[in-house]
mmCIF file of C-alpha atoms in Angstrom:
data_model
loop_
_atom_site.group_PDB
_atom_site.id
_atom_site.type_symbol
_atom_site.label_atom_id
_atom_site.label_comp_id
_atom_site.label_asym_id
_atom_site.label_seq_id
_atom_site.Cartn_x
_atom_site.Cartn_y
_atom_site.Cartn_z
ATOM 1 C CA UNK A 1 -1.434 21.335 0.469
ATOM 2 C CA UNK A 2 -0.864 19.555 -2.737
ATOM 3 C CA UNK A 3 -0.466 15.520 -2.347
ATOM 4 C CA UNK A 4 1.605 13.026 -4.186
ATOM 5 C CA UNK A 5 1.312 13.458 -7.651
ATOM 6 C CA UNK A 6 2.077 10.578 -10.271
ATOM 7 C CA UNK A 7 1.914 10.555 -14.453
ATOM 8 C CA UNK A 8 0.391 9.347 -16.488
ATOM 9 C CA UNK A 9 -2.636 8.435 -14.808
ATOM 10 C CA UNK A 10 -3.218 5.766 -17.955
ATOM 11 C CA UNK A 11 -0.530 4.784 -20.059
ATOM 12 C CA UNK A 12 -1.403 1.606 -22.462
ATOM 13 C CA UNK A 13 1.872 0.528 -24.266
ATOM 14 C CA UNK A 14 2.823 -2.435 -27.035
ATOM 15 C CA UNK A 15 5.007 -4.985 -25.471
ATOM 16 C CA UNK A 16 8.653 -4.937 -26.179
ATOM 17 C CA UNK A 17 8.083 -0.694 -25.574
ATOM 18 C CA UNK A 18 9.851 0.653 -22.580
ATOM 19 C CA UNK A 19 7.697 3.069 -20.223
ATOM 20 C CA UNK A 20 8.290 5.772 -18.136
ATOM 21 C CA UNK A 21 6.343 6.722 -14.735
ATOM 22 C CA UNK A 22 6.539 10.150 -12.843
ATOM 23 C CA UNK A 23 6.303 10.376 -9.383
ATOM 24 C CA UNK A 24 6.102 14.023 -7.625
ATOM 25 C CA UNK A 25 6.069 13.764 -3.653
ATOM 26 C CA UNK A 26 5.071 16.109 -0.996
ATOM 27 C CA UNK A 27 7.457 18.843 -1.168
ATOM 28 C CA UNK A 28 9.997 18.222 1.733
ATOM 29 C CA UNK A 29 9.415 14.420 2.003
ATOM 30 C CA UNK A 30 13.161 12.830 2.294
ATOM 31 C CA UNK A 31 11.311 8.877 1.826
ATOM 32 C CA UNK A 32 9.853 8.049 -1.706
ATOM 33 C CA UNK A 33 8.364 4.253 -2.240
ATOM 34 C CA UNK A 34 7.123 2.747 -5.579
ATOM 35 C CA UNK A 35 4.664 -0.262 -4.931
ATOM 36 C CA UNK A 36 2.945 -1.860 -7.498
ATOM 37 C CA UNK A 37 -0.794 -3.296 -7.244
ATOM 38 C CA UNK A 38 -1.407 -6.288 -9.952
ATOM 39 C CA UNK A 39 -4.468 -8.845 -9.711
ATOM 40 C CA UNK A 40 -2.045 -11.601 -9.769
ATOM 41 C CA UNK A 41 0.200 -10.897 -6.968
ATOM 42 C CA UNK A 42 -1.940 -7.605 -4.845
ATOM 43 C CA UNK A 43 0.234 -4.653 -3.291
ATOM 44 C CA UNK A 44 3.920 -5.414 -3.779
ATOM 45 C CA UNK A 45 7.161 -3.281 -2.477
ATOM 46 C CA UNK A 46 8.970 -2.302 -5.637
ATOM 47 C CA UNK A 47 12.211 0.055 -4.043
ATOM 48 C CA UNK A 48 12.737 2.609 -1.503
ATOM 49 C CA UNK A 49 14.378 5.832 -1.596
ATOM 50 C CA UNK A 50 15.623 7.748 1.809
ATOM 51 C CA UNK A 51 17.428 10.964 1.177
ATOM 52 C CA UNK A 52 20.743 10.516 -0.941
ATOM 53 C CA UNK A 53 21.534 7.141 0.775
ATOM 54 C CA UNK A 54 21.318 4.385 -1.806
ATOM 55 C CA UNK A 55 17.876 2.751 -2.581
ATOM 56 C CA UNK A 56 16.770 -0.311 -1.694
ATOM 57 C CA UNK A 57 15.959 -1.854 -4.937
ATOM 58 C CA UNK A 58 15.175 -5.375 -3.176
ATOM 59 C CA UNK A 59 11.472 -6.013 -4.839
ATOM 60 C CA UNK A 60 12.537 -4.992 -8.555
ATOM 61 C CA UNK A 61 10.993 -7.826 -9.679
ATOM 62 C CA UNK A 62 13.823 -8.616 -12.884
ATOM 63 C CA UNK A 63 16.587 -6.072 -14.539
ATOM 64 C CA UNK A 64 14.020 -4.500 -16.690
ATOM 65 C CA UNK A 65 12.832 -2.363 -14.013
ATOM 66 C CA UNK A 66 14.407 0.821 -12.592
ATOM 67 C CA UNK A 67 14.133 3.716 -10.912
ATOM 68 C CA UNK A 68 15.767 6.839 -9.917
ATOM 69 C CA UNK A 69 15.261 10.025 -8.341
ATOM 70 C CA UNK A 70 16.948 13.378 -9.104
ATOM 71 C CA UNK A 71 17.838 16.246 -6.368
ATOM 72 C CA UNK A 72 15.507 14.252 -3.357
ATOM 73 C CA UNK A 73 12.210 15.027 -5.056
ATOM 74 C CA UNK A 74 10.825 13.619 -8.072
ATOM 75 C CA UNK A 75 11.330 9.783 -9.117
ATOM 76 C CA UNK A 76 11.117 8.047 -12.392
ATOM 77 C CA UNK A 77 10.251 4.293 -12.531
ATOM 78 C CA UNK A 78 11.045 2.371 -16.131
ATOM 79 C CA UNK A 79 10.749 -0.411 -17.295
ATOM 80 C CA UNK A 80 12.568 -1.876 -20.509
ATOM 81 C CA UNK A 81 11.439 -4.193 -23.002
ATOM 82 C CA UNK A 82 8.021 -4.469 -21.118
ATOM 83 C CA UNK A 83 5.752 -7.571 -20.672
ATOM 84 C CA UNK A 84 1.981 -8.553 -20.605
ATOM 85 C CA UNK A 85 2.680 -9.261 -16.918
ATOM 86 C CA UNK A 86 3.893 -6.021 -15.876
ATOM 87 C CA UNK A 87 0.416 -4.995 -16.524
ATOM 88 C CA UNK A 88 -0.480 -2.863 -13.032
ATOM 89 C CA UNK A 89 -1.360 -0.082 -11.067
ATOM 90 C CA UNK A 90 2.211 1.855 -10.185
ATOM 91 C CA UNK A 91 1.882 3.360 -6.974
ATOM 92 C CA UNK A 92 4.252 5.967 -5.437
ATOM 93 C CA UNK A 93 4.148 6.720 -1.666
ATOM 94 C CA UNK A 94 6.123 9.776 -0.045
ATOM 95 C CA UNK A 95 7.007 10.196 3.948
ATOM 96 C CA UNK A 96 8.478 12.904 5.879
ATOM 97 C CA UNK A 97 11.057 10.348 6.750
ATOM 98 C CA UNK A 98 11.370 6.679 6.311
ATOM 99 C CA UNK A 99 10.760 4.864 9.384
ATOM 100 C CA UNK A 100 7.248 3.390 11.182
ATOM 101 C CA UNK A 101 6.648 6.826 12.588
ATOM 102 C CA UNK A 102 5.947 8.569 9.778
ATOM 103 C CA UNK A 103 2.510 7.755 7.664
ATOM 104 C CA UNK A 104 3.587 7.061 3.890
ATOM 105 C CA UNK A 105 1.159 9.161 1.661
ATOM 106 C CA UNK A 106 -0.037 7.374 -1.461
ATOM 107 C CA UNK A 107 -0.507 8.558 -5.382
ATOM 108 C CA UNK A 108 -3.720 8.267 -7.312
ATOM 109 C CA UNK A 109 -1.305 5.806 -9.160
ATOM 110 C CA UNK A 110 -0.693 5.108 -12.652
ATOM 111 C CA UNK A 111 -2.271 2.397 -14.766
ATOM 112 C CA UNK A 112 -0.023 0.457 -17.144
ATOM 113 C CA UNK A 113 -1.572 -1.760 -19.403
ATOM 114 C CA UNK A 114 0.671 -3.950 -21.856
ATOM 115 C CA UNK A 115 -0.608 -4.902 -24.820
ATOM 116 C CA UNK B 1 9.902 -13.603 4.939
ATOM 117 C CA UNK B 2 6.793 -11.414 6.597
ATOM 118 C CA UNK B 3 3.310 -11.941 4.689
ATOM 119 C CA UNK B 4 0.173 -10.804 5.503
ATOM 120 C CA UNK B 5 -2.947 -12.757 5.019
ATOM 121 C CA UNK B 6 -6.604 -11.459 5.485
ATOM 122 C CA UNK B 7 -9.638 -12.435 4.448
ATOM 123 C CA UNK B 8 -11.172 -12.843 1.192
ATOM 124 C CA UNK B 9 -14.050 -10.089 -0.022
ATOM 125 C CA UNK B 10 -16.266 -8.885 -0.907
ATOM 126 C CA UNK B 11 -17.970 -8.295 2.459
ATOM 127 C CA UNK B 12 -21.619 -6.959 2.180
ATOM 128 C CA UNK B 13 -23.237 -5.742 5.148
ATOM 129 C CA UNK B 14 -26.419 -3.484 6.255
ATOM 130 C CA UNK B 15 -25.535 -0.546 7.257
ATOM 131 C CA UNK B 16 -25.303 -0.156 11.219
ATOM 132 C CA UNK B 17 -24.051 -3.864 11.404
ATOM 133 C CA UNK B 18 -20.802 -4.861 13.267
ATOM 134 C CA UNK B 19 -17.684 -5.164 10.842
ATOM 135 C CA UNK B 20 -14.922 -7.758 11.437
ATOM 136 C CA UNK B 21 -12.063 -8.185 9.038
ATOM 137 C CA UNK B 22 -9.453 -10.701 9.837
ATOM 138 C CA UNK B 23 -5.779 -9.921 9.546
ATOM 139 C CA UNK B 24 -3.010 -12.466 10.885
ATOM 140 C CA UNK B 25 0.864 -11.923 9.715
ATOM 141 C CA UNK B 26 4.048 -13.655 9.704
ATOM 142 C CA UNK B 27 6.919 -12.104 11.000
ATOM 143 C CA UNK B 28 10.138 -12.382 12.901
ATOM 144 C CA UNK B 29 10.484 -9.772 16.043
ATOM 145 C CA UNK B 30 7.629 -6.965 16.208
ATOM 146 C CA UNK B 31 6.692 -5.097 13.483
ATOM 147 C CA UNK B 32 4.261 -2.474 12.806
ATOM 148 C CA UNK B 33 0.655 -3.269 11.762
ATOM 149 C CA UNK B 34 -1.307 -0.487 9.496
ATOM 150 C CA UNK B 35 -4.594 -0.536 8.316
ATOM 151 C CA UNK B 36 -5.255 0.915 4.805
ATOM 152 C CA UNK B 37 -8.300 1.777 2.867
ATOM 153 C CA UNK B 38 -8.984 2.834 -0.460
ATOM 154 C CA UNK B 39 -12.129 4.435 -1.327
ATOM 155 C CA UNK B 40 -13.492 4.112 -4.744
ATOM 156 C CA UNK B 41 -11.360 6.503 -7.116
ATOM 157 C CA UNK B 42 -9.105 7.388 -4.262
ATOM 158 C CA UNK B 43 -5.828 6.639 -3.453
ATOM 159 C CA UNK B 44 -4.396 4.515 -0.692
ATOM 160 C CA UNK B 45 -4.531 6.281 3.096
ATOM 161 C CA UNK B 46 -3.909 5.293 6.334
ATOM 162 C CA UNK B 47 -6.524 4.388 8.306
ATOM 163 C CA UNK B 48 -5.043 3.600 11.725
ATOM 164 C CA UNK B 49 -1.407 1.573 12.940
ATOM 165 C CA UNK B 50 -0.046 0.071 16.161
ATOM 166 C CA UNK B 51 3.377 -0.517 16.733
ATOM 167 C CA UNK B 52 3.927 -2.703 19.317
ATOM 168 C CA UNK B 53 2.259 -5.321 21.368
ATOM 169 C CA UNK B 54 -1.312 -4.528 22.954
ATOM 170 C CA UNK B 55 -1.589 -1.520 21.529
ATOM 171 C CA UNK B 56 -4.499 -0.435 19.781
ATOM 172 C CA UNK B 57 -5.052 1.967 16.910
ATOM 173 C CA UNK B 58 -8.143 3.892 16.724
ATOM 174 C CA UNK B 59 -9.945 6.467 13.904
ATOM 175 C CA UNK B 60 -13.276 7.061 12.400
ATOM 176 C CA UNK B 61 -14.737 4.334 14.636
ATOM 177 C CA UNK B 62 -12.218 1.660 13.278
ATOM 178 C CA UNK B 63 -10.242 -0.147 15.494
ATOM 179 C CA UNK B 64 -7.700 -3.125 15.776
ATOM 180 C CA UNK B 65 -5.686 -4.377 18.355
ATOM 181 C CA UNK B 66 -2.281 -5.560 18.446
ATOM 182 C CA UNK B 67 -2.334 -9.271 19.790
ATOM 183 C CA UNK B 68 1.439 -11.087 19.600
ATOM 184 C CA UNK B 69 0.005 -14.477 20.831
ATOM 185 C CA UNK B 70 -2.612 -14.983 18.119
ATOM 186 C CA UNK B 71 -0.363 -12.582 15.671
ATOM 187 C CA UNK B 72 -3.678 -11.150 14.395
ATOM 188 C CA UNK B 73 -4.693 -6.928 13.903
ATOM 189 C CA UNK B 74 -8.180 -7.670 13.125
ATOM 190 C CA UNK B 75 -10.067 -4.619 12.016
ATOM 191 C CA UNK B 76 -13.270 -3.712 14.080
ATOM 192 C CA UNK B 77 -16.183 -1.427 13.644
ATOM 193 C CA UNK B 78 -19.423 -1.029 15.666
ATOM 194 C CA UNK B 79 -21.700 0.291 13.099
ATOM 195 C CA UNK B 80 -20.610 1.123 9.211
ATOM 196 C CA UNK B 81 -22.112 3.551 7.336
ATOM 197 C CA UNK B 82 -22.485 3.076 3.073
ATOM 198 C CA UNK B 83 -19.814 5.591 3.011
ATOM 199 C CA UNK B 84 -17.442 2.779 4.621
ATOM 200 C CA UNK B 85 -17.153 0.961 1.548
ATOM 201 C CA UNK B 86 -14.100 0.523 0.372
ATOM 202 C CA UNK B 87 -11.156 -2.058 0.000
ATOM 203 C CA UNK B 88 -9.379 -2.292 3.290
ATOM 204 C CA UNK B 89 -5.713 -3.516 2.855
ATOM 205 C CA UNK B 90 -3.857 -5.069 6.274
ATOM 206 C CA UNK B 91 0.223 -4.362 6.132
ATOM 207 C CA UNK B 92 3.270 -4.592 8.270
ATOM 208 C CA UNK B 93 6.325 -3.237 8.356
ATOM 209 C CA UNK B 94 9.606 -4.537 9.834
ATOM 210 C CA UNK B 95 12.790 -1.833 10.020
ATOM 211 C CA UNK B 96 14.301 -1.083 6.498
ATOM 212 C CA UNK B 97 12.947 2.139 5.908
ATOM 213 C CA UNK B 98 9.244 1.403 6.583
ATOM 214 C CA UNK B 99 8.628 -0.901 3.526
ATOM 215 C CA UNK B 100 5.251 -2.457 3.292
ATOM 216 C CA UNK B 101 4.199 -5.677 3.159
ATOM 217 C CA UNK B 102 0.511 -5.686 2.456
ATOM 218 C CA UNK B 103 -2.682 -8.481 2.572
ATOM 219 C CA UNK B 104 -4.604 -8.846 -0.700
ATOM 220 C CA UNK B 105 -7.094 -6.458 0.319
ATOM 221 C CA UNK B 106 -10.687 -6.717 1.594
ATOM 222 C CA UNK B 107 -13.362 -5.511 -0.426
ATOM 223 C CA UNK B 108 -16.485 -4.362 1.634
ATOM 224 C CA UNK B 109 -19.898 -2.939 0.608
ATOM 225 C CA UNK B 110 -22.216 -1.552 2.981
ATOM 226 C CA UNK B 111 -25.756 -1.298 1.848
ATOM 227 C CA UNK B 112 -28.879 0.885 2.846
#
């Protein structure tokens, strides 16, 4: 069956520009995670999405980033006004359920460069 | 907070030769261990996980075991193949949804 799907697999943008990523999880997966994988600072927990309860938005790393996710399926991370520092791979993760039961399946991930 | 550490790549072995990587975490209470791996051009998957003390997760010839006196899930393998190569990522997770808290990776090559 089809995986987690994210877009666009590259996206270079000027700083200052805001950016938009796509996540599309497994069909029928109520948990959606965005990580995000940097040199500086490796695989980091960005926010957490479990059914229609309210994310967890506790490793946004500043107000410039956000994310939602519209009818339980796909998400959309931005971030405003971006940096040279947000430079990263954006990786979304989808589970049948969120909870340590249930394996979190990973995106190919999306490359953001800032120049 | 939890952390992960593990050690530093890259790792280049022969193939057939015994693996260790070295995981140790921080953490209040007992959370879940994972071990990722990322091939080259792949995404992220879970290798194997263990969720509570002693335990020990298995697959493809991995292993790691649980230990909550050394806090360590070192990652074990008999004989890799070139095909293991890959960056192997320890992680933990403590209630809250299963968030992940993840090492810096180990990079290993395995060579003919």
């Amino acid at each position: 069956g089809a995986g987690v799907s994210q877009s666009p697999s590259n996206k270079v943008t000027e700083k200052g520009k805001d950016v938009e990523l796509r996540c599309d999880p497994i069909s029928g997966h109520t948990a959606l995670y965005w990580y995000r994988q940097s040199l500086g600072q490796g695989l980091e927990f960005l926010i957490y999405f479990q059914g229609n309860s309210a994310p967890d938005k506790s490793g946004l790393p500043s107000d410039r980033f956000s994310a939602e996710r519209t009818g339980g399926s796909v998400s959309t991370l931005t971030i405003q006004r971006t940096q040279q520092e947000d430079s990263a791979v954006y990786l979304c993760a989808s589970s049948l359920v969120g909870g340590e039961s249930y394996e979190q399946y990973f995106g190919p991930g999306t490359r953001l460069t800032v120049t | 907070g939890n952390s992960v550490t593990q050690m530093e790549g890259p790792v280049t072995l022969s193939e057939e030769a015994f693996l260790t990587i070295n995981c140790t975490y921080t953490a209040t209470g007992y959370p879940s261990l994972f071990w990722y791996v990322q091939y080259p051009g792949e995404g992220l998957q879970l290798l194997l996980k263990a969720t509570k003390a002693d335990d020990k997760g298995s697959n493809k010839g991995f292993e790691a075991t649980y230990r909550k006196e050394t806090t360590s899930f070192h990652l074990e393998k008999g004989s890799v193949q070139v095909s293991d190569s890959a960056v192997y990522f320890c992680a933990l997770s403590k209630g809250g949804g299963n968030k992940l808290t993840f090492g810096t990776g180990t990079q290993l090559k395995v060579e003919l």
